[in-house]
Amino acid sequence: MKTDLNLLLECLKYQMDNAFSQKEALVTIHSICQQNSNASVYFREIGGLMFVKNLAKSSEHSMVKEAALYTLGAIAEKNVYCQQTLCTSELFEDLTWFLSNDSNINLKRMSVYVILVLVSNNRTGQTLVRETGCITVLSRLFRTVISKHELDLSDKNVFQSYQLWSSVCSTLCVCVNNPQNDENQMFCCSLFPHANEWLKNCTTPEIIRPICSFIGLTLANNTYVQKYFVSVGGLDVLSQVLMQLESDSHETLSSAKLAVVVTKTVDACIADNPTFGIVLSKYHIVSKLLALLLHESLDSGEKFSIMLTLGHCTEDCEENQYDLFKNNGLPLMIQALTESQNEELNKAATFVLHNCKK
């Protein structure tokens, strides 16, 4: 392995005029490092990591830049020391430059991939992505890469743009979460109005899943951001989407699964602010959640998410408690307690029943 990596690094250094050879060498380095975690450490020790980083910036050939970034991302993903070595303001500025300029879509995707890897589970990366302005460029891509009015994923160009947009969503998610980053959450909440527009215009899984992940993680455990989301109509939009999906779930199983995704996002918004339950009462969301709970295609984990949301809905809202009574929610909770062996489900059912005793 060591001999191979030394030879491949030499190949990179002495084939500066041969883009194809450099790309092949990078692909091979990537493959070796993926198969052997020690390879990444050794490649860093012999100066390979820094050479590839500089190559990504200096090469005139897009295919070499893309392969270099792909290799950097894979190595950093495999080894935390390599992630730390690459986590510099200089690299974030280079990646921001690739994203800001007229780069081809593959180069942008590779740049976003490297950002995602550098920021993931890394508070230093979360800070640098903000301080270098990189998160500003990511948020612009979130708003502009695809049109919410023309999402034909069978079109090759549209699909490539969608893949970039989806990667941007994933990267914004790690900017705000794990560890939770309040400052990045505050920045990303400016995208909520745009996310709302997406949800109003498009209820396909390809849009709902990434948007709900982004919203849920951006407002998680942050009461200020949750209040802002409600103030721009976010909870109303989620309620409307949930109503539509619950209605569709009688015909298609996938709509029931998607409705649970939306339910979890609703719960992330109201868990710390049960008074927001009043917004949900306008749409009789409790009755929709009870109907979903009876869906045979859902597993115990999904049913737990629905019950937990019911608990938060009824925690501080008499209208929702009344909706629960009116739609036979109490017998359902009691049935769950008596029939289920799942401890989490039982806790959630007890939570709902406790709220209704108040």
XYZ file of C-alpha atoms in Angstrom:
358
model
C 0.000 0.000 0.000
C 2.777 2.449 0.950
C 4.747 1.717 -2.219
C 1.633 2.203 -4.338
C 0.810 5.544 -2.728
C 4.393 6.793 -3.128
C 4.368 5.849 -6.818
C 0.953 7.435 -7.372
C 2.061 10.670 -5.708
C 5.143 10.747 -7.950
C 2.878 10.164 -10.937
C 0.764 13.170 -9.924
C 3.858 15.354 -9.585
C 5.480 14.377 -12.874
C 2.389 14.177 -15.083
C 1.361 17.832 -14.780
C 0.850 18.020 -18.551
C -1.259 14.867 -18.709
C -4.691 15.485 -17.199
C -5.942 11.989 -17.977
C -3.014 10.304 -16.158
C -3.491 12.586 -13.164
C -7.182 11.786 -13.016
C -6.459 8.035 -13.156
C -3.862 8.358 -10.378
C -6.332 10.288 -8.200
C -9.066 7.707 -8.751
C -6.642 4.953 -7.716
C -5.550 6.891 -4.600
C -9.216 7.335 -3.738
C -9.811 3.599 -4.104
C -6.827 2.631 -1.922
C -7.807 5.066 0.842
C -11.409 3.853 0.804
C -10.281 0.260 1.332
C -7.681 0.944 4.027
C -8.115 3.539 6.792
C -4.352 3.559 7.468
C -3.733 4.571 3.861
C -5.281 8.008 4.436
C -2.949 8.651 7.383
C 0.114 7.538 5.417
C -0.870 9.619 2.387
C -1.085 12.663 4.656
C 2.338 11.878 6.194
C 4.093 11.785 2.805
C 2.594 15.157 1.833
C 0.028 13.710 -0.546
C -2.966 15.365 1.066
C -1.522 18.872 0.733
C -0.355 18.187 -2.814
C -3.831 17.069 -3.892
C -5.370 20.108 -2.155
C -3.041 22.428 -4.085
C -3.692 20.499 -7.299
C -7.432 21.070 -6.930
C -6.748 24.798 -6.886
C -3.956 25.080 -9.446
C -4.884 22.601 -12.174
C -6.278 24.109 -15.362
C -8.267 20.956 -16.110
C -11.744 20.589 -14.685
C -11.536 16.776 -14.647
C -8.410 16.956 -12.468
C -9.995 19.491 -10.113
C -13.074 17.271 -9.751
C -11.018 14.116 -9.144
C -8.787 15.944 -6.642
C -11.800 17.196 -4.666
C -13.419 13.764 -4.804
C -10.230 12.260 -3.375
C -9.898 14.919 -0.653
C -13.495 14.354 0.425
C -13.097 10.594 0.595
C -9.869 10.817 2.623
C -11.316 13.360 5.071
C -14.465 11.271 5.423
C -12.389 8.213 6.283
C -10.024 9.825 8.786
C -10.669 12.563 11.352
C -7.001 13.676 11.406
C -7.113 14.271 7.670
C -10.392 16.144 8.138
C -8.683 18.392 10.707
C -5.668 18.952 8.453
C -7.897 20.102 5.596
C -10.178 22.211 7.793
C -8.625 25.617 7.033
C -10.091 28.957 6.011
C -7.921 28.775 2.877
C -9.618 25.603 1.614
C -13.089 26.914 2.462
C -12.285 30.083 0.495
C -11.134 27.987 -2.489
C -14.317 25.900 -2.361
C -16.423 29.057 -2.096
C -14.657 30.408 -5.173
C -15.459 27.223 -7.155
C -19.123 27.560 -6.160
C -19.321 31.293 -6.877
C -17.783 31.191 -10.327
C -18.913 29.746 -13.614
C -17.718 26.230 -12.760
C -19.402 23.216 -14.339
C -22.018 21.428 -12.283
C -19.776 18.423 -11.464
C -17.087 20.677 -10.011
C -19.733 22.396 -7.905
C -21.049 19.041 -6.686
C -17.556 17.905 -5.700
C -16.963 21.221 -3.906
C -20.206 20.827 -1.944
C -19.223 17.236 -1.107
C -15.896 18.377 0.384
C -17.644 21.115 2.399
C -20.111 18.553 3.745
C -17.298 16.232 4.841
C -15.283 19.048 6.463
C -18.262 20.391 8.417
C -19.785 17.056 9.433
C -19.442 16.415 13.208
C -16.945 19.272 13.375
C -17.608 22.550 15.187
C -14.462 24.129 13.706
C -15.782 23.381 10.224
C -19.178 24.839 11.157
C -17.458 28.056 12.250
C -15.249 28.305 9.161
C -18.139 27.685 6.762
C -19.815 30.765 8.249
C -16.764 33.017 8.704
C -15.474 32.490 5.146
C -18.862 33.322 3.608
C -19.193 29.790 2.292
C -22.609 29.324 3.927
C -23.837 32.454 2.119
C -22.979 30.880 -1.226
C -24.603 27.583 -0.183
C -27.796 29.428 0.738
C -27.794 31.159 -2.661
C -27.487 27.772 -4.372
C -30.348 26.460 -2.225
C -32.549 29.246 -3.598
C -31.448 29.276 -7.232
C -30.114 25.924 -8.488
C -33.492 24.459 -9.468
C -36.820 25.991 -10.358
C -39.744 25.083 -8.131
C -42.030 25.418 -11.145
C -40.212 23.069 -13.536
C -38.933 19.977 -11.756
C -38.780 17.375 -14.510
C -36.268 14.877 -13.117
C -36.416 12.815 -16.308
C -34.543 15.681 -17.981
C -30.810 14.966 -17.596
C -29.822 18.604 -16.994
C -32.601 19.162 -14.466
C -31.645 15.943 -12.676
C -27.990 17.024 -12.426
C -29.097 20.360 -10.980
C -31.376 18.525 -8.565
C -28.443 16.366 -7.374
C -26.434 19.524 -6.665
C -29.398 21.079 -4.840
C -29.917 17.922 -2.766
C -26.215 17.943 -1.789
C -26.526 21.601 -0.778
C -29.500 20.689 1.456
C -27.479 17.924 3.131
C -24.561 20.304 3.660
C -26.748 23.010 5.206
C -28.108 20.305 7.540
C -24.627 19.505 8.886
C -23.888 23.232 9.206
C -26.666 23.552 11.808
C -26.624 20.148 13.474
C -24.420 17.573 15.198
C -23.209 19.494 17.004
C -26.100 21.938 17.146
C -24.869 25.365 16.016
C -27.103 28.265 17.097
C -25.360 30.876 14.927
C -25.719 28.789 11.769
C -29.342 28.035 12.667
C -29.973 31.787 12.922
C -28.372 32.302 9.517
C -30.226 29.442 7.825
C -33.645 30.469 9.109
C -33.563 33.233 6.466
C -34.240 30.416 3.970
C -37.550 29.406 5.587
C -39.751 31.554 3.292
C -38.106 29.897 0.278
C -38.538 26.438 1.816
C -42.225 27.236 2.384
C -42.628 28.106 -1.291
C -41.096 24.762 -2.243
C -43.531 22.880 -0.027
C -46.492 24.802 -1.445
C -45.482 24.080 -5.023
C -44.128 20.546 -4.898
C -45.136 17.539 -2.784
C -42.831 14.938 -4.337
C -40.585 12.899 -1.990
C -37.509 14.299 -3.773
C -38.394 17.758 -2.457
C -40.271 17.072 0.778
C -37.627 14.820 2.370
C -34.611 17.176 2.020
C -36.675 20.298 2.785
C -38.162 18.727 5.927
C -34.713 17.579 7.090
C -33.397 21.106 6.582
C -36.310 22.758 8.412
C -36.342 20.209 11.245
C -32.621 20.493 11.983
C -32.497 24.280 11.575
C -35.182 24.848 14.191
C -34.352 21.915 16.511
C -33.922 22.988 20.159
C -33.898 26.674 19.184
C -36.987 28.530 20.388
C -36.088 31.788 18.604
C -35.830 30.028 15.241
C -39.028 28.068 15.947
C -40.920 31.320 16.619
C -39.562 32.809 13.404
C -40.645 29.736 11.421
C -44.190 30.051 12.773
C -44.198 33.818 12.113
C -43.474 33.296 8.395
C -46.291 30.757 8.091
C -44.140 27.637 8.181
C -46.376 25.663 10.519
C -49.408 26.541 8.389
C -47.638 25.276 5.266
C -46.557 22.028 6.962
C -50.140 21.515 8.170
C -51.495 21.943 4.648
C -48.930 19.509 3.226
C -49.731 17.001 5.984
C -53.464 17.241 5.236
C -52.826 16.571 1.551
C -50.517 13.617 2.198
C -52.892 12.041 4.715
C -55.671 12.313 2.132
C -53.409 10.758 -0.539
C -52.334 7.980 1.847
C -55.680 6.216 1.375
C -54.573 5.551 -2.219
C -50.776 5.333 -1.996
C -48.620 3.830 0.759
C -45.707 6.152 -0.014
C -47.839 9.172 0.942
C -48.306 7.728 4.444
C -44.527 7.379 4.839
C -44.023 10.917 3.565
C -46.708 12.214 5.932
C -44.642 10.835 8.834
C -41.611 12.820 7.596
C -43.724 15.994 7.690
C -45.134 14.998 11.100
C -41.610 14.775 12.564
C -40.869 18.269 11.250
C -44.065 19.605 12.828
C -43.017 17.990 16.102
C -39.550 19.573 15.985
C -41.295 22.941 15.774
C -43.799 22.496 18.616
C -41.908 20.267 21.080
C -40.348 23.247 22.916
C -43.352 25.524 22.304
C -46.548 23.507 22.888
C -48.592 26.736 22.633
C -47.989 26.553 18.862
C -50.479 23.673 18.913
C -53.194 26.284 18.394
C -51.930 26.783 14.816
C -52.429 23.066 14.147
C -55.946 23.116 15.577
C -57.076 25.348 12.683
C -56.377 22.430 10.345
C -57.662 19.666 12.675
C -54.229 18.045 12.463
C -55.004 15.772 15.433
C -57.704 13.975 13.426
C -55.250 13.556 10.523
C -52.596 12.115 12.838
C -55.093 9.665 14.351
C -56.079 8.525 10.852
C -52.398 8.059 9.965
C -51.869 6.035 13.120
C -54.256 3.391 11.766
C -52.272 3.010 8.540
C -51.104 -0.599 8.275
C -47.967 0.212 6.287
C -46.340 2.158 9.144
C -43.819 0.528 11.487
C -43.606 1.042 15.255
C -40.973 3.793 14.899
C -43.222 5.789 12.581
C -46.222 5.279 14.867
C -44.113 6.480 17.799
C -43.325 9.713 15.895
C -47.041 10.276 15.293
C -47.937 9.603 18.946
C -45.188 11.893 20.218
C -46.501 14.664 17.964
C -50.018 14.010 19.278
C -48.582 14.403 22.774
C -47.058 17.782 21.966
C -50.240 18.861 20.116
C -52.406 18.164 23.161
C -49.937 19.323 25.818
C -51.158 22.914 25.999
C -54.108 23.207 23.607
C -57.688 22.459 24.610
C -58.853 22.575 20.983
C -56.506 19.722 20.103
C -57.539 17.781 23.216
C -61.171 18.125 22.137
C -60.242 16.932 18.632
C -58.625 13.864 20.201
C -61.787 13.041 22.197
C -64.062 13.668 19.213
C -62.073 11.374 16.901
C -61.848 8.382 19.276
C -58.252 9.134 20.172
C -58.522 7.936 23.766
C -59.555 4.344 22.906
C -56.681 4.278 20.387
C -54.164 5.316 23.062
C -55.540 2.768 25.542
C -55.399 0.080 22.846
C -51.762 0.975 22.158
C -50.978 0.636 25.869
C -52.652 -2.758 26.226
C -51.546 -4.352 22.955
C -48.080 -2.951 22.259
C -44.913 -4.456 23.719
C -42.955 -1.406 22.528
C -41.803 0.649 25.522
C -41.388 3.868 23.519
C -44.897 3.581 22.060
C -46.315 2.991 25.527
C -44.552 6.088 26.881
C -45.923 8.207 24.035
C -49.471 6.883 24.562
C -49.184 7.604 28.300
C -47.999 11.147 27.477
C -51.135 11.762 25.370
C -53.463 10.285 28.014
C -51.826 12.383 30.740
C -52.452 15.569 28.707
C -56.121 14.721 28.383
C -56.554 14.339 32.146
C -55.600 17.984 32.714
